[in-house]
mmCIF file of C-alpha atoms in Angstrom:
data_model
loop_
_atom_site.group_PDB
_atom_site.id
_atom_site.type_symbol
_atom_site.label_atom_id
_atom_site.label_comp_id
_atom_site.label_asym_id
_atom_site.label_seq_id
_atom_site.Cartn_x
_atom_site.Cartn_y
_atom_site.Cartn_z
ATOM 1 C CA MET A 29 -50.342 114.921 132.771
ATOM 2 C CA TYR A 30 -48.632 112.138 130.204
ATOM 3 C CA ALA A 31 -49.774 113.207 126.936
ATOM 4 C CA LEU A 32 -48.781 117.046 127.575
ATOM 5 C CA ASP A 33 -45.492 115.559 128.072
ATOM 6 C CA PRO A 34 -43.126 117.613 125.289
ATOM 7 C CA ALA A 35 -42.344 114.483 123.227
ATOM 8 C CA LEU A 36 -45.899 113.204 123.250
ATOM 9 C CA ARG A 37 -47.882 116.117 122.971
ATOM 10 C CA VAL A 38 -47.853 116.276 119.211
ATOM 11 C CA ASN A 39 -48.515 113.008 118.605
ATOM 12 C CA LEU A 40 -51.957 114.024 120.743
ATOM 13 C CA LEU A 41 -52.433 116.482 118.745
ATOM 14 C CA GLY A 42 -52.504 114.685 115.800
ATOM 15 C CA LEU A 43 -54.907 111.863 116.646
ATOM 16 C CA SER A 44 -56.732 115.013 117.588
ATOM 17 C CA LEU A 45 -57.485 116.819 114.199
ATOM 18 C CA ILE A 46 -59.245 113.472 112.993
ATOM 19 C CA CYS A 47 -61.514 113.726 115.130
ATOM 20 C CA HIS A 48 -64.766 115.340 115.050
ATOM 21 C CA SER A 49 -64.784 115.568 118.468
ATOM 22 C CA VAL A 50 -62.531 115.452 121.741
ATOM 23 C CA VAL A 51 -63.752 115.109 125.116
ATOM 24 C CA CYS A 52 -60.833 115.917 127.915
ATOM 25 C CA CYS A 53 -62.521 114.478 131.798
ATOM 26 C CA ARG A 54 -61.566 115.358 134.950
ATOM 27 C CA VAL A 55 -58.891 117.352 133.864
ATOM 28 C CA SER A 56 -56.756 120.010 136.142
ATOM 29 C CA PRO A 57 -57.418 124.414 135.671
ATOM 30 C CA LEU A 58 -53.772 123.940 133.592
ATOM 31 C CA GLN A 59 -53.985 121.511 131.807
ATOM 32 C CA LYS A 60 -57.561 123.190 130.280
ATOM 33 C CA ALA A 61 -54.789 125.594 128.958
ATOM 34 C CA GLN A 62 -52.123 123.889 127.744
ATOM 35 C CA VAL A 63 -54.544 121.633 125.636
ATOM 36 C CA THR A 64 -55.677 124.734 124.417
ATOM 37 C CA SER A 65 -52.670 126.168 123.617
ATOM 38 C CA LEU A 66 -51.816 122.779 121.762
ATOM 39 C CA VAL A 67 -54.342 123.493 119.209
ATOM 40 C CA ARG A 68 -54.014 127.131 119.073
ATOM 41 C CA LYS A 69 -50.426 126.993 118.159
ATOM 42 C CA GLY A 70 -50.366 123.949 116.632
ATOM 43 C CA ALA A 71 -53.597 123.485 114.443
ATOM 44 C CA ARG A 72 -52.911 127.557 114.004
ATOM 45 C CA LYS A 73 -56.943 127.328 114.002
ATOM 46 C CA ILE A 74 -58.567 130.373 115.551
ATOM 47 C CA THR A 75 -60.087 128.809 119.515
ATOM 48 C CA LEU A 76 -63.031 129.709 121.631
ATOM 49 C CA SER A 77 -63.264 128.874 125.029
ATOM 50 C CA ILE A 78 -66.161 129.035 127.163
ATOM 51 C CA GLY A 79 -66.593 128.339 131.226
ATOM 52 C CA ASP A 80 -68.846 129.665 134.287
ATOM 53 C CA GLY A 81 -66.047 129.166 137.451
ATOM 54 C CA ALA A 82 -62.555 130.378 138.472
ATOM 55 C CA ASN A 83 -61.595 126.781 137.245
ATOM 56 C CA ASP A 84 -62.358 128.047 133.493
ATOM 57 C CA VAL A 85 -59.881 131.490 133.760
ATOM 58 C CA SER A 86 -56.617 130.025 132.339
ATOM 59 C CA MET A 87 -58.362 128.488 129.902
ATOM 60 C CA ILE A 88 -60.231 131.690 128.856
ATOM 61 C CA GLN A 89 -57.334 133.035 128.689
ATOM 62 C CA ALA A 90 -55.166 130.854 126.558
ATOM 63 C CA ALA A 91 -57.713 130.859 123.636
ATOM 64 C CA HIS A 92 -58.378 133.925 121.221
ATOM 65 C CA VAL A 93 -62.149 134.426 122.233
ATOM 66 C CA GLY A 94 -63.184 134.003 125.331
ATOM 67 C CA ILE A 95 -66.681 133.700 126.629
ATOM 68 C CA GLY A 96 -67.677 133.607 130.909
ATOM 69 C CA ILE A 97 -71.119 132.176 131.664
ATOM 70 C CA SER A 98 -72.070 134.565 134.561
ATOM 71 C CA GLY A 99 -73.430 131.400 136.595
ATOM 72 C CA GLN A 100 -73.350 130.263 140.555
ATOM 73 C CA GLU A 101 -69.695 129.923 141.026
ATOM 74 C CA GLY A 102 -68.747 133.526 140.706
ATOM 75 C CA MET A 103 -67.946 135.910 138.214
ATOM 76 C CA GLN A 104 -63.969 134.959 137.706
ATOM 77 C CA ALA A 105 -64.505 133.593 134.392
ATOM 78 C CA VAL A 106 -66.841 136.978 133.196
ATOM 79 C CA MET A 107 -64.415 138.824 134.248
ATOM 80 C CA ALA A 108 -61.271 137.220 132.328
ATOM 81 C CA SER A 109 -63.290 136.908 129.336
ATOM 82 C CA ASP A 110 -63.647 138.691 125.628
ATOM 83 C CA PHE A 111 -67.612 138.237 125.876
ATOM 84 C CA ALA A 112 -70.351 137.286 128.874
ATOM 85 C CA ILE A 113 -73.215 135.462 128.377
ATOM 86 C CA ALA A 114 -76.073 134.649 130.836
ATOM 87 C CA GLN A 115 -77.212 131.377 129.637
ATOM 88 C CA PHE A 116 -75.258 128.445 127.590
ATOM 89 C CA ARG A 117 -77.598 129.192 125.085
ATOM 90 C CA TYR A 118 -76.960 132.307 124.092
ATOM 91 C CA LEU A 119 -73.641 131.333 122.366
ATOM 92 C CA THR A 120 -75.596 130.462 119.267
ATOM 93 C CA ASP A 121 -76.927 134.163 119.414
ATOM 94 C CA LEU A 122 -73.096 135.448 119.888
ATOM 95 C CA LEU A 123 -71.445 132.791 117.231
ATOM 96 C CA LEU A 124 -74.493 132.536 114.760
ATOM 97 C CA VAL A 125 -76.058 136.174 114.713
ATOM 98 C CA HIS A 126 -73.446 138.754 115.714
ATOM 99 C CA GLY A 127 -70.444 136.701 115.423
ATOM 100 C CA ARG A 128 -70.800 136.590 111.460
ATOM 101 C CA TRP A 129 -72.371 140.491 111.357
ATOM 102 C CA SER A 130 -69.146 140.819 113.434
ATOM 103 C CA TYR A 131 -66.738 139.882 110.841
ATOM 104 C CA LEU A 132 -69.032 141.043 107.979
ATOM 105 C CA ARG A 133 -69.101 144.620 109.195
ATOM 106 C CA LEU A 134 -65.113 144.239 110.159
ATOM 107 C CA CYS A 135 -64.026 143.300 106.704
ATOM 108 C CA LYS A 136 -66.201 145.887 104.607
ATOM 109 C CA VAL A 137 -64.856 148.482 106.534
ATOM 110 C CA ILE A 138 -61.574 147.741 106.230
ATOM 111 C CA THR A 139 -61.403 147.379 102.329
ATOM 112 C CA TYR A 140 -63.146 149.699 102.176
ATOM 113 C CA PHE A 141 -60.857 151.644 103.947
ATOM 114 C CA PHE A 142 -58.550 150.820 101.540
ATOM 115 C CA TYR A 143 -60.405 151.159 98.778
ATOM 116 C CA LYS A 144 -60.890 154.948 99.365
ATOM 117 C CA ASN A 145 -57.539 155.931 101.132
ATOM 118 C CA LEU A 146 -55.409 154.399 98.144
ATOM 119 C CA THR A 147 -58.323 156.084 95.168
ATOM 120 C CA PHE A 148 -57.123 159.515 96.639
ATOM 121 C CA THR A 149 -54.102 159.053 96.895
ATOM 122 C CA LEU A 150 -53.528 158.007 93.655
ATOM 123 C CA THR A 151 -55.596 160.944 91.906
ATOM 124 C CA GLN A 152 -52.234 162.616 93.176
ATOM 125 C CA PHE A 153 -49.742 160.174 91.821
ATOM 126 C CA TRP A 154 -50.730 160.551 88.368
ATOM 127 C CA PHE A 155 -50.649 164.429 88.981
ATOM 128 C CA THR A 156 -46.593 163.994 89.576
ATOM 129 C CA PHE A 157 -46.663 162.766 85.664
ATOM 130 C CA GLN A 158 -47.412 166.727 84.698
ATOM 131 C CA THR A 159 -45.173 168.065 87.021
ATOM 132 C CA GLY A 160 -41.932 166.274 86.170
ATOM 133 C CA PHE A 161 -42.002 165.018 90.083
ATOM 134 C CA SER A 162 -41.186 168.118 90.959
ATOM 135 C CA GLY A 163 -43.287 167.617 95.096
ATOM 136 C CA GLN A 164 -45.885 170.405 93.782
ATOM 137 C CA ARG A 165 -49.170 169.467 95.517
ATOM 138 C CA PHE A 166 -52.407 168.571 94.339
ATOM 139 C CA TYR A 167 -54.628 169.396 96.317
ATOM 140 C CA ASP A 168 -54.759 172.182 99.420
ATOM 141 C CA ASP A 169 -53.442 170.551 102.701
ATOM 142 C CA TRP A 170 -56.897 170.594 104.727
ATOM 143 C CA PHE A 171 -58.956 168.697 102.062
ATOM 144 C CA GLN A 172 -56.210 166.057 102.758
ATOM 145 C CA SER A 173 -56.080 167.047 106.494
ATOM 146 C CA LEU A 174 -60.210 166.798 106.711
ATOM 147 C CA TYR A 175 -61.223 163.919 103.748
ATOM 148 C CA ASN A 176 -60.558 160.597 106.224
ATOM 149 C CA VAL A 177 -61.975 162.778 109.766
ATOM 150 C CA ILE A 178 -65.023 164.606 107.704
ATOM 151 C CA PHE A 179 -65.806 163.802 104.501
ATOM 152 C CA THR A 180 -65.785 159.891 104.648
ATOM 153 C CA ALA A 181 -66.044 159.340 108.070
ATOM 154 C CA LEU A 182 -69.856 158.825 109.088
ATOM 155 C CA PRO A 183 -70.232 156.548 106.430
ATOM 156 C CA VAL A 184 -68.215 153.974 107.326
ATOM 157 C CA ILE A 185 -69.192 154.335 110.793
ATOM 158 C CA MET A 186 -72.843 153.893 110.177
ATOM 159 C CA VAL A 187 -72.051 150.355 107.998
ATOM 160 C CA GLY A 188 -69.520 148.844 111.248
ATOM 161 C CA LEU A 189 -72.577 149.535 113.296
ATOM 162 C CA PHE A 190 -75.665 148.473 111.081
ATOM 163 C CA ASP A 191 -74.975 146.866 107.662
ATOM 164 C CA LYS A 192 -75.966 142.999 107.781
ATOM 165 C CA ASP A 193 -76.394 140.407 105.246
ATOM 166 C CA VAL A 194 -79.596 138.219 106.723
ATOM 167 C CA SER A 195 -81.832 138.608 109.405
ATOM 168 C CA ALA A 196 -80.953 137.006 112.917
ATOM 169 C CA SER A 197 -83.941 133.749 112.629
ATOM 170 C CA LEU A 198 -82.214 133.210 108.891
ATOM 171 C CA SER A 199 -78.281 133.448 109.976
ATOM 172 C CA LYS A 200 -79.790 130.769 112.795
ATOM 173 C CA LYS A 201 -81.284 128.476 110.173
ATOM 174 C CA TYR A 202 -78.558 128.101 107.824
ATOM 175 C CA PRO A 203 -75.744 127.663 110.188
ATOM 176 C CA GLN A 204 -73.892 127.361 106.883
ATOM 177 C CA LEU A 205 -73.053 130.522 106.545
ATOM 178 C CA TYR A 206 -70.516 130.208 109.315
ATOM 179 C CA GLN A 207 -68.662 128.729 107.156
ATOM 180 C CA GLU A 208 -67.937 131.858 104.819
ATOM 181 C CA GLY A 209 -66.362 133.314 108.340
ATOM 182 C CA ILE A 210 -63.552 130.325 108.494
ATOM 183 C CA ARG A 211 -62.814 130.365 104.861
ATOM 184 C CA ASN A 212 -62.073 133.831 105.746
ATOM 185 C CA THR A 213 -64.201 134.707 102.061
ATOM 186 C CA PHE A 214 -64.496 138.338 102.097
ATOM 187 C CA PHE A 215 -60.773 139.063 103.525
ATOM 188 C CA LYS A 216 -58.332 136.700 100.721
ATOM 189 C CA TRP A 217 -56.309 138.966 98.982
ATOM 190 C CA LYS A 218 -58.680 138.142 96.043
ATOM 191 C CA VAL A 219 -61.015 140.761 97.823
ATOM 192 C CA ILE A 220 -58.563 143.231 97.976
ATOM 193 C CA ALA A 221 -56.955 142.965 94.437
ATOM 194 C CA VAL A 222 -60.825 143.656 93.471
ATOM 195 C CA TRP A 223 -61.110 146.562 95.818
ATOM 196 C CA GLY A 224 -57.261 148.004 94.541
ATOM 197 C CA PHE A 225 -58.231 147.727 90.764
ATOM 198 C CA PHE A 226 -61.412 149.852 91.315
ATOM 199 C CA ALA A 227 -59.469 152.460 92.825
ATOM 200 C CA PHE A 228 -56.942 152.427 90.520
ATOM 201 C CA TYR A 229 -59.230 152.996 87.809
ATOM 202 C CA GLN A 230 -61.586 155.028 89.641
ATOM 203 C CA SER A 231 -58.114 157.161 90.062
ATOM 204 C CA ILE A 232 -57.494 157.889 86.481
ATOM 205 C CA VAL A 233 -61.137 158.750 85.907
ATOM 206 C CA PHE A 234 -61.022 161.720 88.143
ATOM 207 C CA TYR A 235 -57.795 162.765 87.294
ATOM 208 C CA TYR A 236 -57.563 162.538 83.576
ATOM 209 C CA PHE A 237 -61.405 163.343 82.428
ATOM 210 C CA THR A 238 -61.243 166.426 85.401
ATOM 211 C CA ALA A 239 -57.944 167.819 83.681
ATOM 212 C CA ALA A 240 -58.504 167.135 80.156
ATOM 213 C CA ALA A 241 -61.883 168.521 79.932
ATOM 214 C CA SER A 242 -60.539 171.421 82.094
ATOM 215 C CA GLN A 243 -58.635 172.606 79.285
ATOM 216 C CA HIS A 244 -62.208 173.927 76.969
ATOM 217 C CA GLY A 245 -63.417 175.413 80.353
ATOM 218 C CA HIS A 246 -62.989 178.334 81.286
ATOM 219 C CA GLY A 247 -65.208 180.790 84.040
ATOM 220 C CA SER A 248 -67.534 183.490 83.451
ATOM 221 C CA SER A 249 -64.690 185.716 83.172
ATOM 222 C CA GLY A 250 -63.363 184.013 79.820
ATOM 223 C CA LYS A 251 -60.510 182.765 81.559
ATOM 224 C CA ILE A 252 -59.080 179.290 81.845
ATOM 225 C CA LEU A 253 -59.908 176.873 84.801
ATOM 226 C CA GLY A 254 -56.342 176.619 86.553
ATOM 227 C CA GLN A 255 -54.678 174.349 89.079
ATOM 228 C CA TRP A 256 -56.897 174.756 91.768
ATOM 229 C CA ASP A 257 -59.678 174.825 89.986
ATOM 230 C CA VAL A 258 -59.651 171.219 88.144
ATOM 231 C CA SER A 259 -58.062 170.176 92.229
ATOM 232 C CA THR A 260 -61.026 170.873 93.859
ATOM 233 C CA MET A 261 -63.030 169.676 91.269
ATOM 234 C CA ALA A 262 -61.317 166.151 91.598
ATOM 235 C CA PHE A 263 -62.374 166.284 94.896
ATOM 236 C CA THR A 264 -64.988 166.830 94.692
ATOM 237 C CA CYS A 265 -65.700 164.006 92.017
ATOM 238 C CA VAL A 266 -63.927 161.707 94.648
ATOM 239 C CA VAL A 267 -65.344 162.641 98.088
ATOM 240 C CA VAL A 268 -69.198 162.067 96.128
ATOM 241 C CA THR A 269 -68.405 158.800 94.071
ATOM 242 C CA VAL A 270 -66.703 156.908 97.295
ATOM 243 C CA ASN A 271 -69.473 157.480 99.793
ATOM 244 C CA LEU A 272 -72.060 156.294 96.916
ATOM 245 C CA ARG A 273 -69.451 153.985 96.446
ATOM 246 C CA LEU A 274 -70.483 152.789 100.212
ATOM 247 C CA LEU A 275 -74.149 152.711 99.728
ATOM 248 C CA MET A 276 -73.528 149.858 96.012
ATOM 249 C CA SER A 277 -71.558 147.219 98.676
ATOM 250 C CA CYS A 278 -74.484 147.798 101.391
ATOM 251 C CA ASN A 279 -76.342 144.738 102.308
ATOM 252 C CA SER A 280 -79.313 146.794 104.367
ATOM 253 C CA ILE A 281 -79.380 150.398 103.728
ATOM 254 C CA THR A 282 -81.222 152.222 106.588
ATOM 255 C CA ARG A 283 -81.097 156.164 107.010
ATOM 256 C CA TRP A 284 -78.638 156.146 108.597
ATOM 257 C CA HIS A 285 -76.916 155.689 105.937
ATOM 258 C CA TYR A 286 -78.488 157.934 103.664
ATOM 259 C CA PHE A 287 -78.067 160.843 106.733
ATOM 260 C CA SER A 288 -74.461 159.791 106.418
ATOM 261 C CA VAL A 289 -73.595 159.576 103.244
ATOM 262 C CA ALA A 290 -75.977 163.370 102.370
ATOM 263 C CA GLY A 291 -74.875 164.759 105.133
ATOM 264 C CA SER A 292 -70.893 163.509 103.989
ATOM 265 C CA ILE A 293 -70.834 165.094 100.926
ATOM 266 C CA ALA A 294 -73.067 168.834 102.510
ATOM 267 C CA ALA A 295 -70.075 168.864 104.781
ATOM 268 C CA TRP A 296 -67.770 169.273 101.785
ATOM 269 C CA PHE A 297 -69.662 171.179 99.947
ATOM 270 C CA LEU A 298 -70.203 173.713 103.361
ATOM 271 C CA PHE A 299 -66.823 173.657 103.863
ATOM 272 C CA ILE A 300 -65.618 174.385 100.332
ATOM 273 C CA PHE A 301 -68.306 177.200 100.725
ATOM 274 C CA ILE A 302 -66.412 178.461 103.855
ATOM 275 C CA TYR A 303 -62.793 178.088 103.083
ATOM 276 C CA SER A 304 -63.543 179.713 99.723
ATOM 277 C CA ALA A 305 -64.526 182.466 101.282
ATOM 278 C CA ILE A 306 -62.026 183.902 102.841
ATOM 279 C CA MET A 307 -58.180 184.877 102.537
ATOM 280 C CA THR A 308 -55.763 184.662 105.170
ATOM 281 C CA SER A 309 -51.739 185.098 104.513
ATOM 282 C CA PHE A 310 -50.953 181.987 107.501
ATOM 283 C CA ASP A 311 -51.790 178.836 105.518
ATOM 284 C CA ARG A 312 -51.464 179.733 101.452
ATOM 285 C CA GLN A 313 -54.818 179.640 101.955
ATOM 286 C CA GLU A 314 -55.072 182.003 98.687
ATOM 287 C CA ASN A 315 -54.384 179.278 96.556
ATOM 288 C CA VAL A 316 -58.390 178.861 96.500
ATOM 289 C CA TYR A 317 -60.118 181.910 97.150
ATOM 290 C CA PHE A 318 -63.165 181.634 95.979
ATOM 291 C CA VAL A 319 -62.544 179.264 93.430
ATOM 292 C CA ILE A 320 -66.121 176.882 94.664
ATOM 293 C CA TYR A 321 -67.776 179.902 93.361
ATOM 294 C CA VAL A 322 -65.930 180.381 89.743
ATOM 295 C CA LEU A 323 -66.485 176.590 89.288
ATOM 296 C CA MET A 324 -69.930 176.941 89.559
ATOM 297 C CA SER A 325 -70.819 179.982 88.072
ATOM 298 C CA THR A 326 -69.847 177.136 84.544
ATOM 299 C CA PHE A 327 -71.956 174.676 83.515
ATOM 300 C CA PHE A 328 -69.167 172.786 82.864
ATOM 301 C CA PHE A 329 -68.899 172.021 86.895
ATOM 302 C CA TYR A 330 -71.938 170.889 86.704
ATOM 303 C CA LEU A 331 -71.434 168.560 83.979
ATOM 304 C CA THR A 332 -68.554 167.249 85.323
ATOM 305 C CA LEU A 333 -70.214 166.911 88.712
ATOM 306 C CA ILE A 334 -72.412 164.161 87.067
ATOM 307 C CA LEU A 335 -70.669 162.373 84.826
ATOM 308 C CA VAL A 336 -67.237 161.284 86.516
ATOM 309 C CA PRO A 337 -68.672 159.285 89.158
ATOM 310 C CA VAL A 338 -71.134 157.865 86.914
ATOM 311 C CA ILE A 339 -67.936 156.815 84.395
ATOM 312 C CA ALA A 340 -66.293 155.392 87.435
ATOM 313 C CA LEU A 341 -68.937 153.600 88.713
ATOM 314 C CA PHE A 342 -69.857 151.483 86.353
ATOM 315 C CA GLY A 343 -67.567 149.507 86.721
ATOM 316 C CA ASP A 344 -68.811 148.630 89.532
ATOM 317 C CA PHE A 345 -71.859 148.232 89.186
ATOM 318 C CA LEU A 346 -71.267 145.695 86.271
ATOM 319 C CA TYR A 347 -68.620 143.764 87.915
ATOM 320 C CA LEU A 348 -71.707 143.588 91.386
ATOM 321 C CA SER A 349 -73.914 142.276 88.690
ATOM 322 C CA LEU A 350 -72.098 139.539 87.294
ATOM 323 C CA GLN A 351 -70.872 138.388 90.316
ATOM 324 C CA ARG A 352 -74.281 137.941 92.063
ATOM 325 C CA TRP A 353 -75.711 136.484 88.677
ATOM 326 C CA LEU A 354 -72.255 134.381 87.975
ATOM 327 C CA PHE A 355 -70.738 133.650 91.378
ATOM 328 C CA PRO A 356 -72.867 134.236 94.054
ATOM 329 C CA TYR A 357 -71.548 134.403 97.685
ATOM 330 C CA ASP A 358 -73.864 131.810 100.630
ATOM 331 C CA TYR A 359 -75.608 135.006 101.643
ATOM 332 C CA GLN A 360 -76.904 136.031 98.620
ATOM 333 C CA VAL A 361 -78.631 132.999 98.315
ATOM 334 C CA VAL A 362 -79.960 133.141 100.777
ATOM 335 C CA GLN A 363 -81.212 136.387 100.283
ATOM 336 C CA GLU A 364 -82.594 135.617 96.779
ATOM 337 C CA MET A 365 -84.156 132.740 98.461
ATOM 338 C CA HIS A 366 -86.360 134.762 101.016
ATOM 339 C CA LYS A 367 -86.296 138.003 98.989
ATOM 340 C CA ASP A 368 -90.403 137.932 99.182
ATOM 341 C CA ASP A 369 -90.597 136.838 102.738
ATOM 342 C CA PRO A 370 -92.292 139.792 105.026
ATOM 343 C CA HIS A 371 -89.625 141.339 107.345
ATOM 344 C CA GLU A 372 -89.275 139.630 111.056
ATOM 345 C CA TYR A 373 -89.731 142.479 112.350
ATOM 346 C CA SER A 374 -93.486 142.540 110.722
ATOM 347 C CA MET A 375 -95.153 139.427 110.918
ATOM 348 C CA ILE A 376 -97.813 140.592 113.827
ATOM 349 C CA ARG A 377 -100.984 142.065 112.634
ATOM 350 C CA LEU A 378 -102.983 144.266 113.794
ATOM 351 C CA PRO A 379 -107.137 143.472 114.390
ATOM 352 C CA GLU A 380 -108.921 144.607 111.371
ATOM 353 C CA ARG A 381 -111.018 147.629 111.634
ATOM 354 C CA SER A 382 -109.107 149.283 114.078
ATOM 355 C CA HIS A 383 -108.280 153.025 114.227
ATOM 356 C CA LEU A 384 -105.437 152.637 116.960
ATOM 357 C CA SER A 385 -102.566 155.656 117.602
ATOM 358 C CA PRO A 386 -98.587 154.867 117.362
ATOM 359 C CA GLU A 387 -98.733 154.344 120.969
ATOM 360 C CA GLU A 388 -101.777 151.706 121.383
ATOM 361 C CA ALA A 389 -100.620 150.182 118.043
ATOM 362 C CA ARG A 390 -96.566 149.633 119.772
ATOM 363 C CA SER A 391 -98.275 148.251 122.997
ATOM 364 C CA TYR A 392 -100.420 145.742 120.749
ATOM 365 C CA ALA A 393 -97.396 144.453 118.964
ATOM 366 C CA ILE A 394 -95.087 144.236 122.298
ATOM 367 C CA SER A 395 -98.363 142.396 123.850
ATOM 368 C CA MET A 396 -98.496 140.023 121.001
ATOM 369 C CA LEU A 397 -95.020 138.882 121.778
ATOM 370 C CA PRO A 398 -94.046 135.912 123.100
ATOM 371 C CA ARG A 399 -93.191 135.709 126.882
ATOM 372 C CA GLU A 400 -91.855 133.375 129.252
ATOM 373 C CA ASN A 401 -93.910 131.854 130.960
ATOM 374 C CA SER A 402 -91.645 130.585 134.527
ATOM 375 C CA LYS A 403 -89.164 132.734 136.203
ATOM 376 C CA HIS A 404 -85.764 132.715 134.694
ATOM 377 C CA THR A 405 -83.500 134.038 137.279
ATOM 378 C CA GLY A 406 -80.535 135.068 134.551
ATOM 379 C CA PHE A 407 -77.692 132.385 135.469
ATOM 380 C CA ALA A 408 -76.466 129.406 133.446
ATOM 381 C CA PHE A 409 -77.699 126.437 135.490
ATOM 382 C CA ASP A 410 -80.637 127.816 137.541
ATOM 383 C CA SER A 411 -83.437 128.709 135.341
ATOM 384 C CA PRO A 412 -86.663 126.895 137.054
ATOM 385 C CA GLY A 413 -89.347 125.723 134.303
ATOM 386 C CA TYR A 414 -87.673 125.722 131.042
ATOM 387 C CA GLU A 415 -88.540 122.633 130.313
ATOM 388 C CA SER A 416 -91.846 124.408 130.116
ATOM 389 C CA PHE A 417 -90.718 127.234 128.771
ATOM 390 C CA PHE A 418 -89.016 125.589 125.703
ATOM 391 C CA ALA A 419 -91.972 123.863 124.917
ATOM 392 C CA SER A 420 -94.459 126.489 125.081
ATOM 393 C CA GLN A 421 -92.579 128.219 122.303
ATOM 394 C CA GLN A 422 -93.055 125.576 120.062
ATOM 395 C CA GLY A 423 -96.959 125.492 121.319
ATOM 396 C CA VAL A 424 -96.370 122.377 123.137
ATOM 397 C CA CYS A 425 -98.826 122.088 126.604
ATOM 398 C CA VAL A 426 -95.814 120.589 129.350
ATOM 399 C CA PRO A 427 -95.900 120.256 132.753
ATOM 400 C CA HIS A 428 -93.763 121.577 135.869
ATOM 401 C CA LYS A 429 -91.329 119.271 136.729
ATOM 402 C CA PRO A 430 -91.945 118.252 140.417
ATOM 403 C CA TRP A 431 -88.268 119.584 141.476
ATOM 404 C CA ASP A 432 -88.896 123.054 139.436
ATOM 405 C CA VAL A 433 -92.341 123.548 141.713
ATOM 406 C CA ALA A 434 -90.465 122.412 144.813
ATOM 407 C CA ARG A 435 -87.509 124.711 143.913
ATOM 408 C CA ARG A 436 -89.608 127.783 143.216
ATOM 409 C CA ALA A 437 -92.088 126.598 146.892
ATOM 410 C CA SER A 438 -88.792 126.593 148.121
ATOM 411 C CA MET A 439 -87.764 130.048 147.203
ATOM 412 C CA LYS A 440 -90.386 132.110 147.522
ATOM 413 C CA GLN A 441 -90.917 130.402 151.668
ATOM 414 C CA GLN A 442 -87.362 131.460 152.340
ATOM 415 C CA ARG A 443 -88.701 135.314 150.421
ATOM 416 C CA GLN A 444 -91.673 135.458 152.712
ATOM 417 C CA GLN A 445 -89.557 134.484 156.204
ATOM 418 C CA PRO A 446 -89.583 137.668 158.555
ATOM 419 C CA GLN A 447 -85.837 138.325 159.307
ATOM 420 C CA ARG A 448 -85.535 137.600 162.959
ATOM 421 C CA THR A 449 -83.713 139.858 164.903
ATOM 422 C CA GLY A 450 -81.746 138.870 168.294
ATOM 423 C CA ARG A 451 -82.227 139.920 171.787
ATOM 424 C CA SER A 452 -79.708 140.974 174.433
#
């Protein structure tokens, strides 16, 4: 009570920051929240609170991240928390595995959004130097409206859902990888500046390469290519390049990544085929009428579609190669150390000379997974026989504790005891 006085709390915070661990014993719920707020506001650190009862609600709400344990004291802590776990040991997976993956995915999604929109915008900015800043638009209105909605949306969602640098087992084996999030390694101004530089470089390639090369290009009718031919060709290169650039930044590529990237590029071509085939007088659609068909009738379009993305992505490829070789991140070092290890989901071997169907093979693989011998209730501090369970995972046979056996027997008797009905 006295240490949290406004005149003394600064000294308490200073003393706490030079300690490795600080234990506050027998404090009230309000004082728990005050200590959490003191560290959060005074030290300017990311705070996490975890509790299992109603007396921890104020502390959970005062921290940046609140975690509730669904224990025997009720669900008040869970209802007031950001995340809920069943047992305290699950905090390791929540922080070292899912927390790391979430941080990496979030940083990658935000920086990629910044990159792809800056690339798209700067391409139009270079066009203003050719028009004398008259306000003439370079892209069609529908191109600009659907760029973030359809043509580049799905791959980012796949990265935000599935991307991970190392497996869950390696994340827990090397807890030092968690320090990358504390140091904010992947969301510093240096990282954003690198993405911005390559967006600047690629926008120059997209505009000036297509505009300069189109001066000598002409359609099958002999007419030179106009503004909407050049803009459609430049937009096609932008869509292809930014989607392929996302694959280069992924640590784990699944079939969903390939499907999303190929689907986004195919969605652009499907849209422009339909959009260029019709003409109405409502939205100045006559500007791009039959443009894609004229472009696809020329060899110039296919050559540009291959060379421009390659030139635009060459700088990114060179940078990523040198960075991984000379200045690797911690997770990249772990990747190189375990690059020859089998996948964590392919450790189970089927019997030799077996001719099992896919369903039988899957059932056999599931049966070989380690099973829990004792009956866990799922609550935080009510796990009969948990010592024997953890020992069995290490291959050590440990008998059940007497109190665990007695408690499990009493619980069984309570379930088998018949319900009594009263008589009037």
